[in-house]
Amino acid sequence: MAQDGKLDQLSEFEVEVECLMQALYLRWGYDFREYSRASLRRRVARYMSDNHILRPCDLQHELVRDKKRCVHFVRGLTVNVTDMFRDPVFYRVIREQVIPELRSHPFIKIWHAGCSTGEEAYSMSILLHEEGLGERAVIYATDINSQVLDQASKGVYHDKMLATARENYRDAGGKSGLDDFISVGYERFLIDPGLKKNIVFTQHDLVTDQVFGEMQMVICRNVLIYFRRELQTKVLTLFHNSLDLGGFLGLGIKESLRSLPNEFRYKAIDESARVFQRID
Amino acid sequence: MNQQECSSGLIKQVELVVIGASSGGLDVLITLLKTLPEHYRIPTVAVLHQRPNRSSGVPEMLAKYTHLQVQEPEDKQGIEAGCFYVAPPNYHLLIDSGKVFSLSLDAPLNFCRPSIDMAMESAAEVYQQHLVGCVLTGANADGAEGVRYIKENGGYVMVQEPAEATVDSMPKAAIAATEVDEILPMVRIAERLSSFAAGGQS
């Protein structure tokens, strides 16, 4: 790993975090060894300060002995946030440039990896229904964290998110109004149960689990940013092997294919929206 | 504070500069870029608090004032000489081992995303004494923890003269947080950075 000489020398804290991750892998099989150091360090530091622990090696001592605490700790490492129709330009490109191609398929399978609390999976479901494809599409929405999946399958969100959701829906080229797909009340909004019928929420770890076969589209937004480049390569390969030839890959707006193995070929459907098509 | 003691000679080699700015920050960044000479090629990162707009237009705007290549970094992009990086709105910008950027959507820190503290802390971890941190005008205390961390790791810290800053709370918070190396008007900060660049070349 240390190729760059002095600048790659790790601090005491980082060495201890590395050891902690190695220990959790050996003891419980949780694999965070190739997560991006900078964000991992912050999340570990935050957990330590919340729990009055001084050093990562002290934390390690506790977590290799206590599975329950370890589960709690691991959940804290993997929580991500999202919005309905996050980055509306992404959904606009899906609607205008991807949906026309998907129409030719009798059956459409979409894998949304790292769906977190589900807002974006529901956004895709809304979009598919508006385009008349709701009945023949299935969205496999996965996350490593079972707790966020429970929340996702409920489809209930706080209404402080509603203004952003409505605005994003409009900017994404929504055809009617978001309120046709949700009900609002008691400081919450609830996703229409009809939209859930074609979403399968299930646990999946991109680091240790296998491919989803023959997808027409794989969406994974703002998950790769938490991975080191070697792990990004591994996960992009997993996506590649899950995609049909001609299938589509959607990433976060600041993510790229720079870690993609050279032999894989993609063309940009829209470079700035980070929507790509597998062409080899 | 002790400006005589803190000449550029004390710094071995500057390999990265991280600048934090908030209210009034755009104007001082323009002043900085206008003042930096052609030989200045130290990779420089500006963490500017912005509204979480989808596209800010800030890099395009700043590019008009400099020979440096201005860009919003993507995740895992390598840090290169001759580039001036602007943190993308609504993401935290972290500096990761191997001299690459990592982005994060972790919750805002003290209401800020991007957080200057997070960028500076992560940079200090990787660049240690080869890092310079600057805190400029702004209406909160972001950057104070960051410069404290930079000093702990042997880096160099400059703060914009509070009297000159459009809003002085951010520079004042930084000065209160640690023994900063210099407190200077913006043009002098730019000159000091230029002298680091000259030193780095020899």
CSV table of C-alpha atoms in Angstrom, one decimal:
chain,number,residue,atom,x,y,z
A,1,MET,CA,0.0,0.0,0.0
A,2,ALA,CA,2.8,2.4,0.9
A,3,GLN,CA,4.0,3.5,-2.5
A,4,ASP,CA,4.3,7.2,-2.1
A,5,GLY,CA,7.0,7.2,0.5
A,6,LYS,CA,6.8,9.6,3.4
A,7,LEU,CA,3.3,10.9,2.8
A,8,ASP,CA,1.8,7.5,3.0
A,9,GLN,CA,3.2,6.9,6.5
A,10,LEU,CA,0.2,6.6,8.7
A,11,SER,CA,-0.3,8.4,12.0
A,12,GLU,CA,-0.7,6.5,15.2
A,13,PHE,CA,-4.5,7.0,15.1
A,14,GLU,CA,-4.7,5.7,11.5
A,15,VAL,CA,-2.6,2.6,12.3
A,16,GLU,CA,-4.9,1.8,15.2
A,17,VAL,CA,-8.0,2.3,13.0
A,18,GLU,CA,-6.4,-0.1,10.4
A,19,CYS,CA,-5.8,-2.7,13.1
A,20,LEU,CA,-9.4,-2.2,14.4
A,21,MET,CA,-10.8,-2.9,10.9
A,22,GLN,CA,-8.6,-6.0,10.5
A,23,ALA,CA,-9.7,-7.2,13.9
A,24,LEU,CA,-13.4,-6.8,13.1
A,25,TYR,CA,-12.9,-8.7,9.9
A,26,LEU,CA,-11.1,-11.6,11.6
A,27,ARG,CA,-13.5,-11.7,14.5
A,28,TRP,CA,-16.9,-11.0,13.0
A,29,GLY,CA,-16.4,-11.0,9.2
A,30,TYR,CA,-17.3,-7.3,8.9
A,31,ASP,CA,-15.1,-6.0,6.1
A,32,PHE,CA,-14.3,-2.2,6.2
A,33,ARG,CA,-10.6,-2.7,5.5
A,34,GLU,CA,-10.8,-0.9,2.1
A,35,TYR,CA,-13.1,1.9,3.0
A,36,SER,CA,-11.6,5.3,2.4
A,37,ARG,CA,-9.3,6.2,5.3
A,38,ALA,CA,-10.3,9.9,5.7
A,39,SER,CA,-14.1,9.3,6.2
A,40,LEU,CA,-13.6,6.1,8.1
A,41,ARG,CA,-11.3,7.9,10.5
A,42,ARG,CA,-13.9,10.6,11.1
A,43,ARG,CA,-16.7,8.1,11.7
A,44,VAL,CA,-14.6,6.1,14.1
A,45,ALA,CA,-13.5,9.3,15.9
A,46,ARG,CA,-17.1,10.4,16.3
A,47,TYR,CA,-18.2,7.1,17.7
A,48,MET,CA,-15.3,7.2,20.1
A,49,SER,CA,-16.2,10.7,21.3
A,50,ASP,CA,-19.9,9.8,21.7
A,51,ASN,CA,-18.9,6.8,23.8
A,52,HIS,CA,-16.1,8.3,25.7
A,53,ILE,CA,-13.4,6.0,24.3
A,54,LEU,CA,-9.9,7.4,24.0
A,55,ARG,CA,-8.1,5.3,21.5
A,56,PRO,CA,-9.1,3.0,18.6
A,57,CYS,CA,-7.1,0.2,20.3
A,58,ASP,CA,-9.4,0.5,23.3
A,59,LEU,CA,-12.4,0.3,21.1
A,60,GLN,CA,-10.9,-2.8,19.4
A,61,HIS,CA,-10.5,-4.4,22.7
A,62,GLU,CA,-14.2,-4.0,23.4
A,63,LEU,CA,-15.6,-4.8,20.0
A,64,VAL,CA,-13.8,-8.1,19.5
A,65,ARG,CA,-15.4,-9.2,22.8
A,66,ASP,CA,-18.9,-7.9,22.3
A,67,LYS,CA,-20.8,-8.7,19.1
A,68,LYS,CA,-23.8,-6.6,20.0
A,69,ARG,CA,-21.7,-3.5,20.5
A,70,CYS,CA,-19.9,-4.3,17.3
A,71,VAL,CA,-23.2,-4.4,15.4
A,72,HIS,CA,-24.1,-1.0,16.8
A,73,PHE,CA,-20.7,0.4,15.8
A,74,VAL,CA,-20.9,-1.0,12.3
A,75,ARG,CA,-24.3,0.5,11.7
A,76,GLY,CA,-22.9,3.9,12.6
A,77,LEU,CA,-20.2,3.4,10.0
A,78,THR,CA,-22.6,2.8,7.2
A,79,VAL,CA,-25.5,5.3,7.6
A,80,ASN,CA,-25.9,7.4,4.5
A,81,VAL,CA,-28.4,10.2,3.8
A,82,THR,CA,-30.4,10.8,0.7
A,83,ASP,CA,-33.4,12.7,-0.7
A,84,MET,CA,-36.3,12.1,-3.0
A,85,PHE,CA,-35.0,12.7,-6.6
A,86,ARG,CA,-31.6,13.7,-5.3
A,87,ASP,CA,-29.7,15.6,-8.0
A,88,PRO,CA,-32.8,16.1,-10.3
A,89,VAL,CA,-30.6,16.2,-13.4
A,90,PHE,CA,-29.9,12.6,-12.9
A,91,TYR,CA,-33.5,11.6,-13.0
A,92,ARG,CA,-34.2,13.9,-15.9
A,93,VAL,CA,-31.5,12.1,-17.9
A,94,ILE,CA,-33.0,8.7,-16.9
A,95,ARG,CA,-36.4,9.9,-18.0
A,96,GLU,CA,-35.4,11.4,-21.3
A,97,GLN,CA,-32.6,9.2,-22.5
A,98,VAL,CA,-32.7,5.9,-20.7
A,99,ILE,CA,-36.5,5.2,-20.4
A,100,PRO,CA,-37.0,5.2,-24.2
A,101,GLU,CA,-34.4,2.4,-24.5
A,102,LEU,CA,-35.9,0.4,-21.6
A,103,ARG,CA,-39.3,0.4,-23.3
A,104,SER,CA,-38.1,-2.3,-25.7
A,105,HIS,CA,-37.6,-4.7,-22.9
A,106,PRO,CA,-40.6,-6.9,-21.9
A,107,PHE,CA,-39.3,-7.0,-18.4
A,108,ILE,CA,-37.0,-4.4,-16.7
A,109,LYS,CA,-34.7,-5.3,-13.8
A,110,ILE,CA,-33.0,-2.5,-11.8
A,111,TRP,CA,-30.5,-2.9,-9.0
A,112,HIS,CA,-30.3,0.1,-6.7
A,113,ALA,CA,-27.2,-0.7,-4.6
A,114,GLY,CA,-26.8,1.3,-1.4
A,115,CYS,CA,-30.4,2.5,-1.3
A,116,SER,CA,-30.1,3.6,2.3
A,117,THR,CA,-33.6,4.8,3.6
A,118,GLY,CA,-35.2,4.2,0.2
A,119,GLU,CA,-36.1,7.7,-1.0
A,120,GLU,CA,-34.3,7.2,-4.4
A,121,ALA,CA,-35.7,3.8,-5.0
A,122,TYR,CA,-39.2,5.3,-4.6
A,123,SER,CA,-38.2,8.1,-6.8
A,124,MET,CA,-37.3,5.6,-9.5
A,125,SER,CA,-40.6,3.8,-8.9
A,126,ILE,CA,-42.5,7.0,-9.4
A,127,LEU,CA,-40.7,7.8,-12.6
A,128,LEU,CA,-41.3,4.3,-14.0
A,129,HIS,CA,-45.0,4.5,-13.1
A,130,GLU,CA,-45.3,7.9,-14.8
A,131,GLU,CA,-43.7,6.5,-17.9
A,132,GLY,CA,-46.1,3.5,-17.9
A,133,LEU,CA,-43.4,1.0,-17.0
A,134,GLY,CA,-44.4,0.4,-13.4
A,135,GLU,CA,-46.1,-2.9,-14.1
A,136,ARG,CA,-43.1,-4.6,-15.8
A,137,ALA,CA,-40.2,-3.3,-13.7
A,138,VAL,CA,-38.7,-4.7,-10.6
A,139,ILE,CA,-36.3,-2.6,-8.4
A,140,TYR,CA,-34.0,-4.6,-6.2
A,141,ALA,CA,-33.0,-2.1,-3.6
A,142,THR,CA,-30.1,-3.2,-1.4
A,143,ASP,CA,-28.1,-1.9,1.5
A,144,ILE,CA,-25.5,-3.3,3.9
A,145,ASN,CA,-27.4,-1.8,6.8
A,146,SER,CA,-30.5,-3.7,7.9
A,147,GLN,CA,-31.7,-0.8,10.0
A,148,VAL,CA,-32.0,1.6,7.1
A,149,LEU,CA,-33.7,-1.1,5.1
A,150,ASP,CA,-36.5,-1.4,7.7
A,151,GLN,CA,-37.0,2.3,7.4
A,152,ALA,CA,-36.9,2.1,3.6
A,153,SER,CA,-39.6,-0.6,3.4
A,154,LYS,CA,-41.9,1.5,5.6
A,155,GLY,CA,-41.7,4.4,3.2
A,156,VAL,CA,-42.5,7.0,5.8
A,157,TYR,CA,-40.5,10.2,5.9
A,158,HIS,CA,-40.4,13.4,7.9
A,159,ASP,CA,-42.3,16.2,6.3
A,160,LYS,CA,-39.4,18.6,6.7
A,161,MET,CA,-38.0,16.8,3.7
A,162,LEU,CA,-41.1,17.5,1.7
A,163,ALA,CA,-40.3,20.9,0.2
A,164,THR,CA,-37.0,19.6,-1.2
A,165,ALA,CA,-38.8,16.5,-2.5
A,166,ARG,CA,-41.4,18.5,-4.3
A,167,GLU,CA,-38.8,20.9,-5.8
A,168,ASN,CA,-36.6,18.0,-6.9
A,169,TYR,CA,-39.5,16.2,-8.4
A,170,ARG,CA,-40.4,19.2,-10.6
A,171,ASP,CA,-36.8,19.8,-11.6
A,172,ALA,CA,-36.5,16.1,-12.5
A,173,GLY,CA,-39.2,16.6,-15.1
A,174,GLY,CA,-42.1,15.2,-13.0
A,175,LYS,CA,-45.3,14.9,-15.1
A,176,SER,CA,-47.9,15.7,-12.5
A,177,GLY,CA,-47.3,16.5,-8.9
A,178,LEU,CA,-45.4,14.6,-6.2
A,179,ASP,CA,-48.5,14.6,-4.1
A,180,ASP,CA,-50.2,12.2,-6.5
A,181,PHE,CA,-47.7,9.6,-5.1
A,182,ILE,CA,-47.7,10.3,-1.4
A,183,SER,CA,-50.0,11.1,1.4
A,184,VAL,CA,-49.2,13.8,3.9
A,185,GLY,CA,-50.1,14.1,7.6
A,186,TYR,CA,-48.9,14.0,11.2
A,187,GLU,CA,-45.6,15.7,10.2
A,188,ARG,CA,-44.9,12.8,8.0
A,189,PHE,CA,-45.4,11.8,4.4
A,190,LEU,CA,-46.2,8.3,3.3
A,191,ILE,CA,-45.2,6.7,0.0
A,192,ASP,CA,-48.3,5.3,-1.9
A,193,PRO,CA,-48.4,1.5,-1.2
A,194,GLY,CA,-48.8,0.9,-4.9
A,195,LEU,CA,-45.3,2.1,-5.5
A,196,LYS,CA,-43.9,-0.5,-3.2
A,197,LYS,CA,-45.2,-3.5,-5.1
A,198,ASN,CA,-42.3,-3.6,-7.6
A,199,ILE,CA,-39.5,-2.8,-5.1
A,200,VAL,CA,-37.7,-5.6,-3.3
A,201,PHE,CA,-35.7,-4.4,-0.3
A,202,THR,CA,-32.9,-6.8,0.7
A,203,GLN,CA,-29.6,-6.8,2.5
A,204,HIS,CA,-26.5,-6.9,0.4
A,205,ASP,CA,-22.8,-6.1,1.2
A,206,LEU,CA,-21.0,-4.8,-1.9
A,207,VAL,CA,-17.7,-5.9,-0.4
A,208,THR,CA,-18.5,-9.5,0.4
A,209,ASP,CA,-21.6,-10.4,-1.5
A,210,GLN,CA,-22.1,-11.6,-5.1
A,211,VAL,CA,-23.5,-10.3,-8.4
A,212,PHE,CA,-27.2,-9.6,-9.2
A,213,GLY,CA,-27.7,-11.2,-12.6
A,214,GLU,CA,-28.9,-9.6,-15.9
A,215,MET,CA,-29.9,-6.1,-14.8
A,216,GLN,CA,-31.0,-3.5,-17.3
A,217,MET,CA,-29.8,-0.8,-15.0
A,218,VAL,CA,-27.6,-0.6,-11.9
A,219,ILE,CA,-27.8,2.5,-9.7
A,220,CYS,CA,-25.3,3.2,-7.0
A,221,ARG,CA,-25.0,6.8,-5.9
A,222,ASN,CA,-22.7,8.2,-3.3
A,223,VAL,CA,-21.5,4.9,-2.0
A,224,LEU,CA,-18.3,4.5,-3.9
A,225,ILE,CA,-17.0,7.7,-2.4
A,226,TYR,CA,-16.6,5.9,0.9
A,227,PHE,CA,-14.3,3.2,-0.8
A,228,ARG,CA,-10.6,3.3,-1.7
A,229,ARG,CA,-9.8,2.9,-5.3
A,230,GLU,CA,-9.0,-0.8,-5.2
A,231,LEU,CA,-12.4,-1.5,-3.7
A,232,GLN,CA,-14.1,0.8,-6.2
A,233,THR,CA,-12.5,-1.3,-8.9
A,234,LYS,CA,-13.9,-4.5,-7.3
A,235,VAL,CA,-17.4,-3.0,-6.9
A,236,LEU,CA,-17.5,-1.6,-10.5
A,237,THR,CA,-16.5,-5.0,-11.7
A,238,LEU,CA,-19.4,-6.5,-9.7
A,239,PHE,CA,-21.8,-4.0,-11.3
A,240,HIS,CA,-20.3,-4.7,-14.8
A,241,ASN,CA,-21.0,-8.4,-14.3
A,242,SER,CA,-24.5,-7.7,-13.1
A,243,LEU,CA,-25.4,-5.6,-16.2
A,244,ASP,CA,-26.8,-6.8,-19.5
A,245,LEU,CA,-24.9,-5.7,-22.5
A,246,GLY,CA,-26.4,-2.3,-23.3
A,247,GLY,CA,-27.5,-1.9,-19.7
A,248,PHE,CA,-27.2,1.4,-17.9
A,249,LEU,CA,-25.0,2.4,-14.9
A,250,GLY,CA,-25.9,5.5,-12.8
A,251,LEU,CA,-23.5,7.0,-10.3
A,252,GLY,CA,-23.4,9.9,-7.9
A,253,ILE,CA,-22.9,13.3,-9.4
A,254,LYS,CA,-19.3,13.6,-8.2
A,255,GLU,CA,-18.3,10.0,-8.8
A,256,SER,CA,-16.6,8.7,-11.9
A,257,LEU,CA,-15.5,5.6,-13.7
A,258,ARG,CA,-11.8,6.3,-13.1
A,259,SER,CA,-11.4,3.1,-11.1
A,260,LEU,CA,-13.1,1.0,-13.8
A,261,PRO,CA,-10.8,-1.8,-15.2
A,262,ASN,CA,-9.6,-0.8,-18.7
A,263,GLU,CA,-11.1,-3.7,-20.5
A,264,PHE,CA,-14.6,-2.7,-19.7
A,265,ARG,CA,-16.3,-0.3,-22.1
A,266,TYR,CA,-18.9,2.2,-21.3
A,267,LYS,CA,-20.2,5.2,-23.2
A,268,ALA,CA,-21.5,8.3,-21.4
A,269,ILE,CA,-25.2,8.9,-21.9
A,270,ASP,CA,-24.8,12.1,-20.0
A,271,GLU,CA,-21.3,12.9,-18.6
A,272,SER,CA,-22.4,15.5,-16.1
A,273,ALA,CA,-25.4,13.4,-14.8
A,274,ARG,CA,-23.1,10.3,-14.5
A,275,VAL,CA,-25.2,8.0,-16.5
A,276,PHE,CA,-23.3,5.4,-18.6
A,277,GLN,CA,-24.1,2.5,-20.9
A,278,ARG,CA,-22.3,-0.8,-21.0
A,279,ILE,CA,-21.2,-1.3,-24.6
A,280,ASP,CA,-18.8,-4.2,-24.7
B,1,MET,CA,1.9,36.7,15.8
B,2,ASN,CA,5.7,36.6,15.8
B,3,GLN,CA,6.1,37.4,12.2
B,4,GLN,CA,9.9,37.6,12.3
B,5,GLU,CA,10.2,34.2,13.7
B,6,CYS,CA,7.9,32.7,11.2
B,7,SER,CA,9.7,33.3,7.9
B,8,SER,CA,9.1,30.8,5.1
B,9,GLY,CA,12.5,29.3,5.9
B,10,LEU,CA,10.9,27.4,8.7
B,11,ILE,CA,8.8,25.4,6.3
B,12,LYS,CA,10.7,22.7,4.6
B,13,GLN,CA,8.5,22.2,1.6
B,14,VAL,CA,4.9,23.2,1.1
B,15,GLU,CA,3.0,20.5,-0.7
B,16,LEU,CA,-0.6,21.6,-0.2
B,17,VAL,CA,-2.5,24.7,0.8
B,18,VAL,CA,-6.0,24.5,2.2
B,19,ILE,CA,-8.0,27.8,2.4
B,20,GLY,CA,-11.3,28.2,4.3
B,21,ALA,CA,-13.6,31.0,3.6
B,22,SER,CA,-17.3,31.8,4.1
B,23,SER,CA,-19.2,35.2,3.9
B,24,GLY,CA,-17.3,37.5,1.7
B,25,GLY,CA,-15.0,34.7,0.7
B,26,LEU,CA,-15.4,34.9,-3.1
B,27,ASP,CA,-14.0,38.4,-3.2
B,28,VAL,CA,-10.9,37.5,-1.2
B,29,LEU,CA,-10.3,34.4,-3.3
B,30,ILE,CA,-10.3,36.6,-6.4
B,31,THR,CA,-7.8,38.9,-4.7
B,32,LEU,CA,-5.7,35.9,-3.9
B,33,LEU,CA,-5.8,34.5,-7.4
B,34,LYS,CA,-5.0,37.9,-9.0
B,35,THR,CA,-2.0,38.2,-6.7
B,36,LEU,CA,-0.4,34.8,-7.1
B,37,PRO,CA,2.4,34.9,-9.6
B,38,GLU,CA,3.0,32.6,-12.6
B,39,HIS,CA,5.5,30.5,-10.7
B,40,TYR,CA,3.0,29.5,-8.0
B,41,ARG,CA,2.0,25.9,-8.7
B,42,ILE,CA,1.4,24.5,-5.2
B,43,PRO,CA,-1.8,22.5,-5.3
B,44,THR,CA,-4.4,24.7,-3.4
B,45,VAL,CA,-7.8,23.7,-2.1
B,46,ALA,CA,-10.4,26.3,-1.3
B,47,VAL,CA,-13.3,25.3,0.9
B,48,LEU,CA,-15.9,28.0,0.4
B,49,HIS,CA,-19.3,27.8,2.1
B,50,GLN,CA,-21.9,28.1,-0.6
B,51,ARG,CA,-25.6,27.5,-0.9
B,52,PRO,CA,-26.2,23.9,-1.8
B,53,ASN,CA,-26.9,24.7,-5.4
B,54,ARG,CA,-26.6,22.0,-8.0
B,55,SER,CA,-24.0,23.9,-9.9
B,56,SER,CA,-22.4,26.9,-8.4
B,57,GLY,CA,-20.5,28.4,-11.3
B,58,VAL,CA,-17.8,29.4,-8.8
B,59,PRO,CA,-14.9,27.5,-10.5
B,60,GLU,CA,-15.7,29.1,-13.9
B,61,MET,CA,-15.8,32.5,-12.3
B,62,LEU,CA,-12.5,32.1,-10.5
B,63,ALA,CA,-10.8,30.7,-13.5
B,64,LYS,CA,-10.9,34.1,-15.1
B,65,TYR,CA,-8.4,35.5,-12.6
B,66,THR,CA,-5.7,32.9,-12.6
B,67,HIS,CA,-3.2,30.8,-14.6
B,68,LEU,CA,-4.0,27.9,-12.3
B,69,GLN,CA,-6.4,25.3,-13.5
B,70,VAL,CA,-9.5,25.8,-11.4
B,71,GLN,CA,-11.8,22.8,-10.8
B,72,GLU,CA,-14.3,21.1,-8.6
B,73,PRO,CA,-12.6,17.8,-7.7
B,74,GLU,CA,-14.3,14.5,-8.3
B,75,ASP,CA,-14.1,11.6,-5.8
B,76,LYS,CA,-10.6,9.9,-5.7
B,77,GLN,CA,-9.1,12.5,-8.1
B,78,GLY,CA,-5.4,12.9,-7.6
B,79,ILE,CA,-4.0,16.1,-6.2
B,80,GLU,CA,-1.8,17.8,-8.8
B,81,ALA,CA,0.5,20.9,-9.0
B,82,GLY,CA,-0.8,23.8,-10.9
B,83,CYS,CA,-4.4,23.2,-9.8
B,84,PHE,CA,-6.7,25.3,-7.7
B,85,TYR,CA,-9.5,23.1,-6.3
B,86,VAL,CA,-12.9,24.4,-5.1
B,87,ALA,CA,-14.9,22.1,-2.8
B,88,PRO,CA,-18.1,21.0,-4.5
B,89,PRO,CA,-21.2,22.5,-2.9
B,90,ASN,CA,-23.0,20.1,-0.5
B,91,TYR,CA,-20.2,17.6,-0.2
B,92,HIS,CA,-17.5,17.4,2.4
B,93,LEU,CA,-14.1,17.4,0.7
B,94,LEU,CA,-11.5,15.2,2.4
B,95,ILE,CA,-7.9,14.7,1.6
B,96,ASP,CA,-7.1,11.0,1.7
B,97,SER,CA,-3.8,9.0,1.8
B,98,GLY,CA,-2.2,8.6,-1.6
B,99,LYS,CA,-2.8,12.3,-2.2
B,100,VAL,CA,-6.3,11.9,-3.5
B,101,PHE,CA,-9.6,13.6,-2.7
B,102,SER,CA,-12.4,11.7,-1.1
B,103,LEU,CA,-15.9,13.1,-0.9
B,104,SER,CA,-18.4,12.5,1.8
B,105,LEU,CA,-22.0,13.1,2.4
B,106,ASP,CA,-21.8,12.8,6.2
B,107,ALA,CA,-24.0,15.2,8.1
B,108,PRO,CA,-23.1,18.9,8.1
B,109,LEU,CA,-20.5,19.7,10.8
B,110,ASN,CA,-21.6,22.8,12.8
B,111,PHE,CA,-24.1,23.5,10.0
B,112,CYS,CA,-21.4,23.4,7.3
B,113,ARG,CA,-21.0,21.1,4.3
B,114,PRO,CA,-18.4,21.4,3.0
B,115,SER,CA,-16.8,21.7,6.4
B,116,ILE,CA,-13.4,23.6,6.5
B,117,ASP,CA,-12.5,21.7,9.7
B,118,MET,CA,-13.0,18.4,8.0
B,119,ALA,CA,-10.9,19.3,5.0
B,120,MET,CA,-8.1,20.7,7.1
B,121,GLU,CA,-8.0,17.8,9.6
B,122,SER,CA,-7.9,15.2,6.8
B,123,ALA,CA,-5.2,17.2,5.0
B,124,ALA,CA,-3.1,17.6,8.1
B,125,GLU,CA,-3.3,13.8,8.7
B,126,VAL,CA,-1.8,13.2,5.2
B,127,TYR,CA,0.4,16.2,4.6
B,128,GLN,CA,1.6,16.8,8.2
B,129,GLN,CA,4.3,19.6,8.2
B,130,HIS,CA,4.0,20.1,4.5
B,131,LEU,CA,0.6,21.7,4.8
B,132,VAL,CA,-0.4,25.4,5.0
B,133,GLY,CA,-3.8,26.3,6.2
B,134,CYS,CA,-5.4,29.7,5.8
B,135,VAL,CA,-8.6,31.0,7.4
B,136,LEU,CA,-10.3,34.0,5.7
B,137,THR,CA,-13.4,36.0,6.2
B,138,GLY,CA,-16.5,34.3,7.5
B,139,ALA,CA,-19.4,34.5,9.9
B,140,ASN,CA,-19.0,31.3,12.0
B,141,ALA,CA,-16.2,29.3,13.7
B,142,ASP,CA,-15.5,26.7,11.0
B,143,GLY,CA,-11.8,26.3,10.4
B,144,ALA,CA,-10.8,26.9,14.0
B,145,GLU,CA,-10.6,23.2,14.9
B,146,GLY,CA,-8.9,22.6,11.5
B,147,VAL,CA,-6.1,25.1,12.1
B,148,ARG,CA,-5.6,23.8,15.6
B,149,TYR,CA,-5.1,20.3,14.1
B,150,ILE,CA,-2.8,21.6,11.4
B,151,LYS,CA,-0.6,23.2,14.1
B,152,GLU,CA,-0.6,20.0,16.2
B,153,ASN,CA,0.7,18.1,13.1
B,154,GLY,CA,3.5,20.6,12.4
B,155,GLY,CA,1.9,22.6,9.6
B,156,TYR,CA,1.8,26.3,9.1
B,157,VAL,CA,-1.2,28.6,9.6
B,158,MET,CA,-2.1,32.0,8.3
B,159,VAL,CA,-5.2,34.0,9.2
B,160,GLN,CA,-6.7,37.0,7.4
B,161,GLU,CA,-6.4,40.2,9.5
B,162,PRO,CA,-9.8,40.4,11.2
B,163,ALA,CA,-10.0,44.1,10.7
B,164,GLU,CA,-9.7,43.6,6.9
B,165,ALA,CA,-12.2,40.7,6.8
B,166,THR,CA,-15.7,41.4,5.6
B,167,VAL,CA,-16.9,39.3,8.6
B,168,ASP,CA,-14.4,38.8,11.3
B,169,SER,CA,-15.8,35.9,13.4
B,170,MET,CA,-14.1,33.1,11.5
B,171,PRO,CA,-10.6,34.6,11.5
B,172,LYS,CA,-11.0,35.6,15.2
B,173,ALA,CA,-12.2,32.0,16.1
B,174,ALA,CA,-9.1,30.6,14.4
B,175,ILE,CA,-6.8,33.0,16.2
B,176,ALA,CA,-8.4,32.0,19.5
B,177,ALA,CA,-8.1,28.3,18.8
B,178,THR,CA,-4.3,28.0,18.4
B,179,GLU,CA,-1.0,29.8,18.1
B,180,VAL,CA,-1.3,30.8,14.5
B,181,ASP,CA,1.9,31.6,12.6
B,182,GLU,CA,0.8,34.8,10.9
B,183,ILE,CA,-2.1,37.3,10.9
B,184,LEU,CA,-2.0,39.2,7.6
B,185,PRO,CA,-4.1,41.1,5.1
B,186,MET,CA,-5.1,39.1,2.1
B,187,VAL,CA,-2.5,40.5,-0.3
B,188,ARG,CA,0.3,39.6,2.2
B,189,ILE,CA,-1.1,36.1,2.6
B,190,ALA,CA,-0.9,35.7,-1.2
B,191,GLU,CA,2.7,37.0,-1.2
B,192,ARG,CA,3.7,34.6,1.6
B,193,LEU,CA,2.2,31.7,-0.4
B,194,SER,CA,4.2,32.9,-3.4
B,195,SER,CA,7.4,32.8,-1.4
B,196,PHE,CA,6.6,29.2,-0.3
B,197,ALA,CA,6.3,28.4,-4.0
B,198,ALA,CA,9.6,29.9,-4.8
B,199,GLY,CA,11.2,28.0,-1.9
B,200,GLY,CA,9.7,24.8,-3.0
B,201,GLN,CA,11.2,25.1,-6.4
B,202,SER,CA,14.8,25.6,-5.3
